[in-house]
Amino acid sequence: MSTIIVNAGRSAGTINRNIYGHFAEHLGRCIYGGIYVGEDSDIPNENGMRRDVVDALRKLHIPVLRWPGGCFADTYHWQDGIGPKAGRKTIVNTNWGGVTEDNSFGTHEFMALCRQLGCDAYISGNVGSGTVQELSDWIEYCNMGGISPMANLRRANGQEEPWFVRFWGIGNEAWGCGGNMRPEFYADLCRQYATYMRDYHPDHRIFRIASGASNDDYRWTKIVAEQAGHTIDALSMHYYTVPTGIWNKKGAATVFDREEYYKTIKSTLFMDELVENHGRVMRRAKPDKKLGLVVDEWGTWLDVEEGTNPGFLYQQNAMRDAIVAAVNLNIFNNHCDTVVMANIAQTVNVLQAMVLTEGDRMLCTPTYHVFEMYKGHQDAQQLECYAQATLVGEGENTVPNLHASASRNENGEILLTVANIDMDKPCPIDVILAEASASSVTARVLCGDPHDHNTFDAPETVKPAAFDVQLKDGRLTATLPACSVAAITIKP
Ligand code: AHR
């Protein structure tokens, strides 16, 4: 029996709902085909957005969506994607497969998508190949309410009211596809761009997010925070879980052995150290200002499915991915004093996706179900949570068998989310609540073999089921199945 203690008397703060954010890039079939099919498509749609996909995503209560990239952002010129569609420029997506795109999905379509999903927009500006003027104009186009050249242009394109987009990224991966810059050079550029990123309304101040580090590049974080920290609100950080750790042979989504399973979990647990260290570096580098950490790309990056375009990053998604999602979300919850936003890569058909599509068919992945089961953490108060774990694993890849986080919402309900990482053994748990009481409990569990996944012919192989939790004398007991994620809601 493993004990889990939820201490309602101690909290790291409020879990920013934006930790449950998403990312949709012009990459492969994420936007085109996956989300946007155009108004003339035979696939049922609203404003060109697939109804099936939007309906599924709405159930996740997505708080914020990052767009248009990724690497694509630093090649994107937003004025190519506005105005009558017939007149829009056809461009080549030089980062992802060299395919041409007709720019039929631009700023207005993205804002329509956010409205349909009920989420905030997070736009990544082009610093790598754009200009200060271009990004400044984009913000004016989106956020200026009065008379101005860009506000007038927006109105001429059919949008009377400003959208007041709050979240703006100052480039993406400036150390790589965003310009191969040194941190000192980027810090200067960031200051320059940030200067002309104007607030157009005192009640709608924008939130400036600098392009941050890759993995454990703490030097990048230190220099950008020290030299440009006064001009921004947050720094980003990207970290992907690559099962083998080898970029040209990352490992398949549904075929892997025990060693690779535990290696994947071990490498995903590294996120905890990264968040902790980047947070510490930011605080030391800029002690006079609280900068947030935005993990705006995370998730599994696996080999593409056989027969698919290598530039499209299309991968299946199994129970192993569900464990990865659960662990990362627990880490972000528990570091809610540092992480102000996170955006899993990517929403549809790319990397660790929520939904996959094939023609007019769609399925929800195991990762989708984890996001759905965890959505109650959004804007809730994080509670200290300790799970008494034992080590499991294979060879040098040993990891704790349990990983958990907890929060309390405004109604006083506690949500405890816990993953049993052990791929073979169930784990009996005994949950002790400190400084809280329980009158009733409901729970759901997602479980299966780590390789289990949903297909278009069997889309419900992995889905949540009711989970039996006993409540006696204020203590909860249950048995977590092997390789499972449970969400336990406790009423006061
Ligand atoms: O998410 C795929 C790519 O990964 C993004 O475009 C880029 O920012 C990162 O390298």
PDB file of C-alpha atoms in Angstrom, residues 202-490:
ATOM      1  CA  PRO A 202      -5.340  50.525 -20.351  1.00  0.00           C
ATOM      2  CA  ASP A 203      -7.596  47.576 -19.434  1.00  0.00           C
ATOM      3  CA  HIS A 204      -6.049  45.315 -22.046  1.00  0.00           C
ATOM      4  CA  ARG A 205      -2.331  45.318 -21.451  1.00  0.00           C
ATOM      5  CA  ILE A 206      -0.434  42.868 -23.572  1.00  0.00           C
ATOM      6  CA  PHE A 207       1.756  40.098 -22.143  1.00  0.00           C
ATOM      7  CA  ARG A 208       5.169  39.932 -23.839  1.00  0.00           C
ATOM      8  CA  ILE A 209       6.820  36.510 -24.022  1.00  0.00           C
ATOM      9  CA  ALA A 210      10.487  36.338 -25.011  1.00  0.00           C
ATOM     10  CA  SER A 211      11.829  33.436 -27.013  1.00  0.00           C
ATOM     11  CA  GLY A 212      13.447  31.252 -24.407  1.00  0.00           C
ATOM     12  CA  ALA A 213      15.828  28.399 -23.973  1.00  0.00           C
ATOM     13  CA  SER A 214      15.982  24.928 -25.368  1.00  0.00           C
ATOM     14  CA  ASN A 215      16.146  22.269 -22.674  1.00  0.00           C
ATOM     15  CA  ASP A 216      18.821  23.044 -20.078  1.00  0.00           C
ATOM     16  CA  ASP A 217      20.376  26.071 -21.773  1.00  0.00           C
ATOM     17  CA  TYR A 218      20.368  28.087 -18.549  1.00  0.00           C
ATOM     18  CA  ARG A 219      22.850  30.560 -20.015  1.00  0.00           C
ATOM     19  CA  TRP A 220      20.208  31.661 -22.527  1.00  0.00           C
ATOM     20  CA  THR A 221      17.677  32.236 -19.757  1.00  0.00           C
ATOM     21  CA  LYS A 222      20.195  34.122 -17.615  1.00  0.00           C
ATOM     22  CA  ILE A 223      21.338  36.497 -20.354  1.00  0.00           C
ATOM     23  CA  VAL A 224      17.888  37.233 -21.782  1.00  0.00           C
ATOM     24  CA  ALA A 225      16.406  37.729 -18.298  1.00  0.00           C
ATOM     25  CA  GLU A 226      19.278  39.987 -17.206  1.00  0.00           C
ATOM     26  CA  GLN A 227      19.481  42.078 -20.356  1.00  0.00           C
ATOM     27  CA  ALA A 228      15.881  42.191 -21.591  1.00  0.00           C
ATOM     28  CA  GLY A 229      13.900  41.172 -18.497  1.00  0.00           C
ATOM     29  CA  HIS A 230      12.617  44.701 -17.874  1.00  0.00           C
ATOM     30  CA  THR A 231      10.855  44.729 -21.282  1.00  0.00           C
ATOM     31  CA  ILE A 232       8.996  41.406 -21.019  1.00  0.00           C
ATOM     32  CA  ASP A 233       6.566  39.515 -18.778  1.00  0.00           C
ATOM     33  CA  ALA A 234       7.782  35.981 -19.330  1.00  0.00           C
ATOM     34  CA  LEU A 235      10.359  33.796 -20.994  1.00  0.00           C
ATOM     35  CA  SER A 236       9.544  30.635 -22.849  1.00  0.00           C
ATOM     36  CA  MET A 237      11.267  27.237 -22.678  1.00  0.00           C
ATOM     37  CA  HIS A 238      10.952  24.215 -24.988  1.00  0.00           C
ATOM     38  CA  TYR A 239      11.550  20.636 -23.990  1.00  0.00           C
ATOM     39  CA  TYR A 240      10.446  17.533 -25.890  1.00  0.00           C
ATOM     40  CA  THR A 241      10.411  13.960 -24.610  1.00  0.00           C
ATOM     41  CA  VAL A 242      12.337  11.828 -27.125  1.00  0.00           C
ATOM     42  CA  PRO A 243      12.211   8.150 -26.049  1.00  0.00           C
ATOM     43  CA  THR A 244      15.645   7.079 -27.307  1.00  0.00           C
ATOM     44  CA  GLY A 245      17.237  10.493 -26.850  1.00  0.00           C
ATOM     45  CA  ILE A 246      18.496  10.165 -30.439  1.00  0.00           C
ATOM     46  CA  TRP A 247      16.992  12.705 -32.837  1.00  0.00           C
ATOM     47  CA  ASN A 248      17.383  10.673 -36.029  1.00  0.00           C
ATOM     48  CA  LYS A 249      15.868   7.548 -34.449  1.00  0.00           C
ATOM     49  CA  LYS A 250      13.518   8.787 -31.784  1.00  0.00           C
ATOM     50  CA  GLY A 251      11.472   5.619 -31.323  1.00  0.00           C
ATOM     51  CA  ALA A 252       8.060   4.523 -32.580  1.00  0.00           C
ATOM     52  CA  ALA A 253       4.742   5.544 -31.038  1.00  0.00           C
ATOM     53  CA  THR A 254       3.278   2.084 -30.547  1.00  0.00           C
ATOM     54  CA  VAL A 255       6.235  -0.300 -30.804  1.00  0.00           C
ATOM     55  CA  PHE A 256       8.747  -0.106 -27.952  1.00  0.00           C
ATOM     56  CA  ASP A 257      10.183  -2.385 -25.298  1.00  0.00           C
ATOM     57  CA  ARG A 258      10.167  -2.068 -21.512  1.00  0.00           C
ATOM     58  CA  GLU A 259      13.495  -0.291 -21.465  1.00  0.00           C
ATOM     59  CA  GLU A 260      12.286   2.348 -23.925  1.00  0.00           C
ATOM     60  CA  TYR A 261       9.074   2.807 -21.948  1.00  0.00           C
ATOM     61  CA  TYR A 262      10.928   3.599 -18.730  1.00  0.00           C
ATOM     62  CA  LYS A 263      13.541   5.653 -20.585  1.00  0.00           C
ATOM     63  CA  THR A 264      10.697   7.788 -21.973  1.00  0.00           C
ATOM     64  CA  ILE A 265       9.289   8.391 -18.495  1.00  0.00           C
ATOM     65  CA  LYS A 266      12.710   9.147 -17.090  1.00  0.00           C
ATOM     66  CA  SER A 267      13.350  11.717 -19.769  1.00  0.00           C
ATOM     67  CA  THR A 268       9.928  13.297 -19.270  1.00  0.00           C
ATOM     68  CA  LEU A 269      10.611  13.615 -15.524  1.00  0.00           C
ATOM     69  CA  PHE A 270      13.546  15.849 -16.444  1.00  0.00           C
ATOM     70  CA  MET A 271      10.922  18.575 -16.958  1.00  0.00           C
ATOM     71  CA  ASP A 272      10.739  18.940 -13.166  1.00  0.00           C
ATOM     72  CA  GLU A 273      14.419  19.824 -12.922  1.00  0.00           C
ATOM     73  CA  LEU A 274      14.197  22.153 -15.936  1.00  0.00           C
ATOM     74  CA  VAL A 275      11.265  24.126 -14.539  1.00  0.00           C
ATOM     75  CA  GLU A 276      12.906  24.357 -11.143  1.00  0.00           C
ATOM     76  CA  ASN A 277      16.268  25.512 -12.534  1.00  0.00           C
ATOM     77  CA  HIS A 278      14.993  27.952 -15.176  1.00  0.00           C
ATOM     78  CA  GLY A 279      12.750  29.462 -12.504  1.00  0.00           C
ATOM     79  CA  ARG A 280      15.699  29.874 -10.154  1.00  0.00           C
ATOM     80  CA  VAL A 281      17.893  31.390 -12.888  1.00  0.00           C
ATOM     81  CA  MET A 282      15.169  33.907 -13.809  1.00  0.00           C
ATOM     82  CA  ARG A 283      14.652  34.939 -10.203  1.00  0.00           C
ATOM     83  CA  ARG A 284      18.379  35.463  -9.665  1.00  0.00           C
ATOM     84  CA  ALA A 285      18.898  37.271 -12.965  1.00  0.00           C
ATOM     85  CA  LYS A 286      15.949  39.607 -12.481  1.00  0.00           C
ATOM     86  CA  PRO A 287      15.205  39.794  -8.739  1.00  0.00           C
ATOM     87  CA  ASP A 288      13.276  43.070  -9.075  1.00  0.00           C
ATOM     88  CA  LYS A 289      10.651  41.632 -11.443  1.00  0.00           C
ATOM     89  CA  LYS A 290       8.637  38.416 -11.328  1.00  0.00           C
ATOM     90  CA  LEU A 291       9.073  36.865 -14.751  1.00  0.00           C
ATOM     91  CA  GLY A 292       6.898  33.884 -15.595  1.00  0.00           C
ATOM     92  CA  LEU A 293       8.016  30.713 -17.327  1.00  0.00           C
ATOM     93  CA  VAL A 294       6.008  29.742 -20.429  1.00  0.00           C
ATOM     94  CA  VAL A 295       6.677  26.157 -21.513  1.00  0.00           C
ATOM     95  CA  ASP A 296       5.169  26.813 -24.924  1.00  0.00           C
ATOM     96  CA  GLU A 297       6.321  23.577 -26.539  1.00  0.00           C
ATOM     97  CA  TRP A 298       6.382  20.234 -24.750  1.00  0.00           C
ATOM     98  CA  GLY A 299       5.325  16.646 -25.330  1.00  0.00           C
ATOM     99  CA  THR A 300       6.561  13.477 -27.000  1.00  0.00           C
ATOM    100  CA  TRP A 301       8.422  13.735 -30.282  1.00  0.00           C
ATOM    101  CA  LEU A 302       8.446  10.286 -31.922  1.00  0.00           C
ATOM    102  CA  ASP A 303       9.213   8.768 -35.314  1.00  0.00           C
ATOM    103  CA  VAL A 304       6.568   9.642 -37.897  1.00  0.00           C
ATOM    104  CA  GLU A 305       4.068   6.922 -38.823  1.00  0.00           C
ATOM    105  CA  GLU A 306       5.282   4.765 -41.691  1.00  0.00           C
ATOM    106  CA  GLY A 307       4.318   6.053 -45.123  1.00  0.00           C
ATOM    107  CA  THR A 308       3.648   9.620 -43.948  1.00  0.00           C
ATOM    108  CA  ASN A 309       5.546  12.747 -44.988  1.00  0.00           C
ATOM    109  CA  PRO A 310       8.554  13.069 -42.606  1.00  0.00           C
ATOM    110  CA  GLY A 311       8.064  16.846 -42.621  1.00  0.00           C
ATOM    111  CA  PHE A 312       4.524  16.508 -41.260  1.00  0.00           C
ATOM    112  CA  LEU A 313       5.445  15.023 -37.849  1.00  0.00           C
ATOM    113  CA  TYR A 314       2.394  12.764 -37.722  1.00  0.00           C
ATOM    114  CA  GLN A 315       2.624  10.223 -34.889  1.00  0.00           C
ATOM    115  CA  GLN A 316       0.236   7.869 -33.116  1.00  0.00           C
ATOM    116  CA  ASN A 317      -0.476   8.327 -29.437  1.00  0.00           C
ATOM    117  CA  ALA A 318      -0.607   5.497 -26.899  1.00  0.00           C
ATOM    118  CA  MET A 319      -1.124   4.980 -23.149  1.00  0.00           C
ATOM    119  CA  ARG A 320       2.594   5.772 -22.751  1.00  0.00           C
ATOM    120  CA  ASP A 321       1.803   9.279 -24.074  1.00  0.00           C
ATOM    121  CA  ALA A 322      -1.028   9.549 -21.551  1.00  0.00           C
ATOM    122  CA  ILE A 323       1.444   8.875 -18.723  1.00  0.00           C
ATOM    123  CA  VAL A 324       3.806  11.489 -20.184  1.00  0.00           C
ATOM    124  CA  ALA A 325       0.969  14.034 -20.296  1.00  0.00           C
ATOM    125  CA  ALA A 326      -0.094  13.260 -16.719  1.00  0.00           C
ATOM    126  CA  VAL A 327       3.446  13.568 -15.368  1.00  0.00           C
ATOM    127  CA  ASN A 328       4.091  16.890 -17.122  1.00  0.00           C
ATOM    128  CA  LEU A 329       0.774  18.399 -16.055  1.00  0.00           C
ATOM    129  CA  ASN A 330       1.452  17.310 -12.458  1.00  0.00           C
ATOM    130  CA  ILE A 331       4.877  18.973 -12.672  1.00  0.00           C
ATOM    131  CA  PHE A 332       3.391  22.228 -13.992  1.00  0.00           C
ATOM    132  CA  ASN A 333       0.656  22.200 -11.326  1.00  0.00           C
ATOM    133  CA  ASN A 334       3.214  21.696  -8.590  1.00  0.00           C
ATOM    134  CA  HIS A 335       5.345  24.553  -9.976  1.00  0.00           C
ATOM    135  CA  CYS A 336       2.445  26.937 -10.451  1.00  0.00           C
ATOM    136  CA  ASP A 337       4.457  29.669  -8.738  1.00  0.00           C
ATOM    137  CA  THR A 338       6.822  29.604 -11.755  1.00  0.00           C
ATOM    138  CA  VAL A 339       4.926  28.192 -14.748  1.00  0.00           C
ATOM    139  CA  VAL A 340       2.341  30.694 -15.981  1.00  0.00           C
ATOM    140  CA  MET A 341       1.535  28.939 -19.244  1.00  0.00           C
ATOM    141  CA  ALA A 342       2.309  25.703 -21.080  1.00  0.00           C
ATOM    142  CA  ASN A 343       1.301  24.660 -24.593  1.00  0.00           C
ATOM    143  CA  ILE A 344       1.478  21.028 -25.602  1.00  0.00           C
ATOM    144  CA  ALA A 345       2.746  20.401 -29.141  1.00  0.00           C
ATOM    145  CA  GLN A 346       0.458  20.119 -31.016  1.00  0.00           C
ATOM    146  CA  THR A 347      -3.332  20.141 -31.078  1.00  0.00           C
ATOM    147  CA  VAL A 348      -4.230  18.065 -34.157  1.00  0.00           C
ATOM    148  CA  ASN A 349      -2.297  15.510 -36.271  1.00  0.00           C
ATOM    149  CA  VAL A 350       1.149  16.719 -35.192  1.00  0.00           C
ATOM    150  CA  LEU A 351       3.409  15.314 -32.428  1.00  0.00           C
ATOM    151  CA  GLN A 352       1.553  14.570 -29.165  1.00  0.00           C
ATOM    152  CA  ALA A 353      -1.867  15.502 -30.504  1.00  0.00           C
ATOM    153  CA  MET A 354      -5.260  15.625 -28.842  1.00  0.00           C
ATOM    154  CA  VAL A 355      -7.066  14.432 -31.941  1.00  0.00           C
ATOM    155  CA  LEU A 356      -6.091  12.677 -35.146  1.00  0.00           C
ATOM    156  CA  THR A 357      -8.000  12.948 -38.403  1.00  0.00           C
ATOM    157  CA  GLU A 358      -8.158  10.939 -41.604  1.00  0.00           C
ATOM    158  CA  GLY A 359     -10.422  12.422 -44.261  1.00  0.00           C
ATOM    159  CA  ASP A 360     -13.729  13.017 -42.534  1.00  0.00           C
ATOM    160  CA  ARG A 361     -12.898  10.714 -39.607  1.00  0.00           C
ATOM    161  CA  MET A 362     -11.548  11.784 -36.243  1.00  0.00           C
ATOM    162  CA  LEU A 363     -10.401  10.121 -33.033  1.00  0.00           C
ATOM    163  CA  CYS A 364      -9.486  11.328 -29.566  1.00  0.00           C
ATOM    164  CA  THR A 365      -6.099  10.162 -28.308  1.00  0.00           C
ATOM    165  CA  PRO A 366      -5.208   8.940 -24.794  1.00  0.00           C
ATOM    166  CA  THR A 367      -3.528  12.340 -24.274  1.00  0.00           C
ATOM    167  CA  TYR A 368      -6.858  14.026 -25.027  1.00  0.00           C
ATOM    168  CA  HIS A 369      -8.468  12.072 -22.211  1.00  0.00           C
ATOM    169  CA  VAL A 370      -5.779  13.130 -19.733  1.00  0.00           C
ATOM    170  CA  PHE A 371      -6.396  16.796 -20.556  1.00  0.00           C
ATOM    171  CA  GLU A 372     -10.104  16.239 -20.128  1.00  0.00           C
ATOM    172  CA  MET A 373      -9.639  14.493 -16.770  1.00  0.00           C
ATOM    173  CA  TYR A 374      -7.264  17.224 -15.522  1.00  0.00           C
ATOM    174  CA  LYS A 375      -9.320  20.235 -16.612  1.00  0.00           C
ATOM    175  CA  GLY A 376     -10.663  20.761 -13.069  1.00  0.00           C
ATOM    176  CA  HIS A 377      -7.190  21.960 -12.023  1.00  0.00           C
ATOM    177  CA  GLN A 378      -7.571  25.095 -14.127  1.00  0.00           C
ATOM    178  CA  ASP A 379      -7.547  28.190 -11.883  1.00  0.00           C
ATOM    179  CA  ALA A 380      -7.801  26.018  -8.753  1.00  0.00           C
ATOM    180  CA  GLN A 381      -5.543  26.394  -5.727  1.00  0.00           C
ATOM    181  CA  GLN A 382      -2.652  23.951  -5.837  1.00  0.00           C
ATOM    182  CA  LEU A 383      -2.345  21.781  -2.732  1.00  0.00           C
ATOM    183  CA  GLU A 384       0.815  20.222  -1.452  1.00  0.00           C
ATOM    184  CA  CYS A 385       0.767  16.554  -2.380  1.00  0.00           C
ATOM    185  CA  TYR A 386       3.174  13.822  -1.421  1.00  0.00           C
ATOM    186  CA  ALA A 387       3.099  10.336  -2.945  1.00  0.00           C
ATOM    187  CA  GLN A 388       5.066   7.594  -1.231  1.00  0.00           C
ATOM    188  CA  ALA A 389       6.572   5.960  -4.293  1.00  0.00           C
ATOM    189  CA  THR A 390       8.747   2.943  -4.903  1.00  0.00           C
ATOM    190  CA  LEU A 391      11.246   2.710  -7.718  1.00  0.00           C
ATOM    191  CA  VAL A 392      10.293   0.786 -10.843  1.00  0.00           C
ATOM    192  CA  GLY A 393      12.014   0.405 -14.175  1.00  0.00           C
ATOM    193  CA  GLU A 394      14.499  -1.380 -16.285  1.00  0.00           C
ATOM    194  CA  GLY A 395      18.311  -1.185 -16.086  1.00  0.00           C
ATOM    195  CA  GLU A 396      19.485   2.349 -15.442  1.00  0.00           C
ATOM    196  CA  ASN A 397      16.041   3.734 -16.187  1.00  0.00           C
ATOM    197  CA  THR A 398      14.401   3.628 -12.794  1.00  0.00           C
ATOM    198  CA  VAL A 399      11.610   6.050 -11.931  1.00  0.00           C
ATOM    199  CA  PRO A 400       9.128   6.500  -9.058  1.00  0.00           C
ATOM    200  CA  ASN A 401       5.996   4.420  -9.640  1.00  0.00           C
ATOM    201  CA  LEU A 402       3.601   7.206  -8.571  1.00  0.00           C
ATOM    202  CA  HIS A 403       3.325  10.812  -9.709  1.00  0.00           C
ATOM    203  CA  ALA A 404       0.620  13.128  -8.387  1.00  0.00           C
ATOM    204  CA  SER A 405      -0.740  16.634  -7.954  1.00  0.00           C
ATOM    205  CA  ALA A 406      -3.795  18.078  -6.224  1.00  0.00           C
ATOM    206  CA  SER A 407      -5.832  21.262  -6.149  1.00  0.00           C
ATOM    207  CA  ARG A 408      -8.953  22.725  -4.544  1.00  0.00           C
ATOM    208  CA  ASN A 409     -11.495  24.662  -6.570  1.00  0.00           C
ATOM    209  CA  GLU A 410     -13.706  27.544  -5.491  1.00  0.00           C
ATOM    210  CA  ASN A 411     -16.418  25.111  -4.354  1.00  0.00           C
ATOM    211  CA  GLY A 412     -13.987  23.451  -1.983  1.00  0.00           C
ATOM    212  CA  GLU A 413     -13.733  20.277  -4.082  1.00  0.00           C
ATOM    213  CA  ILE A 414     -10.336  18.641  -4.172  1.00  0.00           C
ATOM    214  CA  LEU A 415      -9.067  17.104  -7.399  1.00  0.00           C
ATOM    215  CA  LEU A 416      -6.285  14.573  -6.976  1.00  0.00           C
ATOM    216  CA  THR A 417      -4.659  13.349 -10.188  1.00  0.00           C
ATOM    217  CA  VAL A 418      -2.239  10.472  -9.980  1.00  0.00           C
ATOM    218  CA  ALA A 419      -0.378   8.290 -12.446  1.00  0.00           C
ATOM    219  CA  ASN A 420       0.720   4.740 -11.746  1.00  0.00           C
ATOM    220  CA  ILE A 421       3.761   4.585 -13.999  1.00  0.00           C
ATOM    221  CA  ASP A 422       4.463   0.896 -13.307  1.00  0.00           C
ATOM    222  CA  MET A 423       3.682  -0.939 -16.542  1.00  0.00           C
ATOM    223  CA  ASP A 424       3.071  -4.297 -14.827  1.00  0.00           C
ATOM    224  CA  LYS A 425       1.791  -3.914 -11.294  1.00  0.00           C
ATOM    225  CA  PRO A 426      -1.344  -2.338  -9.869  1.00  0.00           C
ATOM    226  CA  CYS A 427      -0.710  -0.073  -6.903  1.00  0.00           C
ATOM    227  CA  PRO A 428      -2.987   0.013  -3.845  1.00  0.00           C
ATOM    228  CA  ILE A 429      -3.162   3.563  -2.475  1.00  0.00           C
ATOM    229  CA  ASP A 430      -4.295   5.084   0.789  1.00  0.00           C
ATOM    230  CA  VAL A 431      -5.039   8.818   0.505  1.00  0.00           C
ATOM    231  CA  ILE A 432      -4.773  10.900   3.673  1.00  0.00           C
ATOM    232  CA  LEU A 433      -6.305  14.357   3.647  1.00  0.00           C
ATOM    233  CA  ALA A 434      -4.666  16.863   5.959  1.00  0.00           C
ATOM    234  CA  GLU A 435      -6.694  19.938   6.949  1.00  0.00           C
ATOM    235  CA  ALA A 436      -9.624  18.873   4.768  1.00  0.00           C
ATOM    236  CA  SER A 437     -12.586  16.593   5.079  1.00  0.00           C
ATOM    237  CA  ALA A 438     -14.334  14.310   2.612  1.00  0.00           C
ATOM    238  CA  SER A 439     -18.071  13.686   2.403  1.00  0.00           C
ATOM    239  CA  SER A 440     -18.120  11.875  -0.924  1.00  0.00           C
ATOM    240  CA  VAL A 441     -15.820  10.909  -3.747  1.00  0.00           C
ATOM    241  CA  THR A 442     -16.095  10.227  -7.486  1.00  0.00           C
ATOM    242  CA  ALA A 443     -13.307   9.065  -9.730  1.00  0.00           C
ATOM    243  CA  ARG A 444     -12.329   8.054 -13.239  1.00  0.00           C
ATOM    244  CA  VAL A 445      -9.362   6.142 -14.546  1.00  0.00           C
ATOM    245  CA  LEU A 446      -7.620   5.791 -17.905  1.00  0.00           C
ATOM    246  CA  CYS A 447      -5.578   2.625 -18.192  1.00  0.00           C
ATOM    247  CA  GLY A 448      -4.221  -0.013 -20.510  1.00  0.00           C
ATOM    248  CA  ASP A 449      -1.092  -1.571 -21.795  1.00  0.00           C
ATOM    249  CA  PRO A 450       1.454   1.207 -22.533  1.00  0.00           C
ATOM    250  CA  HIS A 451       1.131   0.411 -26.262  1.00  0.00           C
ATOM    251  CA  ASP A 452      -2.676   0.658 -26.348  1.00  0.00           C
ATOM    252  CA  HIS A 453      -3.990   3.364 -28.632  1.00  0.00           C
ATOM    253  CA  ASN A 454      -7.066   4.395 -30.557  1.00  0.00           C
ATOM    254  CA  THR A 455      -7.443   3.840 -34.286  1.00  0.00           C
ATOM    255  CA  PHE A 456     -10.013   5.077 -36.781  1.00  0.00           C
ATOM    256  CA  ASP A 457     -11.578   1.617 -36.773  1.00  0.00           C
ATOM    257  CA  ALA A 458     -11.410   1.236 -32.987  1.00  0.00           C
ATOM    258  CA  PRO A 459     -11.521   4.812 -31.648  1.00  0.00           C
ATOM    259  CA  GLU A 460     -12.524   3.862 -28.103  1.00  0.00           C
ATOM    260  CA  THR A 461      -9.906   1.296 -27.161  1.00  0.00           C
ATOM    261  CA  VAL A 462      -8.503   3.751 -24.616  1.00  0.00           C
ATOM    262  CA  LYS A 463     -11.067   5.862 -22.828  1.00  0.00           C
ATOM    263  CA  PRO A 464     -11.771   6.806 -19.210  1.00  0.00           C
ATOM    264  CA  ALA A 465     -13.895   4.523 -17.037  1.00  0.00           C
ATOM    265  CA  ALA A 466     -15.458   4.880 -13.600  1.00  0.00           C
ATOM    266  CA  PHE A 467     -12.953   4.139 -10.839  1.00  0.00           C
ATOM    267  CA  ASP A 468     -13.823   2.602  -7.506  1.00  0.00           C
ATOM    268  CA  VAL A 469     -12.542   4.583  -4.510  1.00  0.00           C
ATOM    269  CA  GLN A 470     -13.622   3.661  -0.976  1.00  0.00           C
ATOM    270  CA  LEU A 471     -14.175   6.389   1.586  1.00  0.00           C
ATOM    271  CA  LYS A 472     -14.017   5.382   5.269  1.00  0.00           C
ATOM    272  CA  ASP A 473     -13.271   7.502   8.335  1.00  0.00           C
ATOM    273  CA  GLY A 474     -12.065  10.331   6.111  1.00  0.00           C
ATOM    274  CA  ARG A 475      -9.486   8.116   4.352  1.00  0.00           C
ATOM    275  CA  LEU A 476      -9.646   7.014   0.733  1.00  0.00           C
ATOM    276  CA  THR A 477      -8.446   3.683  -0.536  1.00  0.00           C
ATOM    277  CA  ALA A 478      -8.257   2.369  -4.081  1.00  0.00           C
ATOM    278  CA  THR A 479      -6.095   0.249  -6.339  1.00  0.00           C
ATOM    279  CA  LEU A 480      -4.585   1.984  -9.325  1.00  0.00           C
ATOM    280  CA  PRO A 481      -4.287  -0.370 -12.310  1.00  0.00           C
ATOM    281  CA  ALA A 482      -0.867  -0.785 -13.927  1.00  0.00           C
ATOM    282  CA  CYS A 483      -0.066   2.028 -16.378  1.00  0.00           C
ATOM    283  CA  SER A 484      -2.955   4.250 -15.397  1.00  0.00           C
ATOM    284  CA  VAL A 485      -3.984   7.838 -14.769  1.00  0.00           C
ATOM    285  CA  ALA A 486      -6.707   8.512 -12.202  1.00  0.00           C
ATOM    286  CA  ALA A 487      -8.659  11.685 -11.435  1.00  0.00           C
ATOM    287  CA  ILE A 488     -10.283  11.610  -8.005  1.00  0.00           C
ATOM    288  CA  THR A 489     -12.733  14.343  -7.006  1.00  0.00           C
ATOM    289  CA  ILE A 490     -13.344  14.726  -3.285  1.00  0.00           C
TER     290      ILE A 490
END
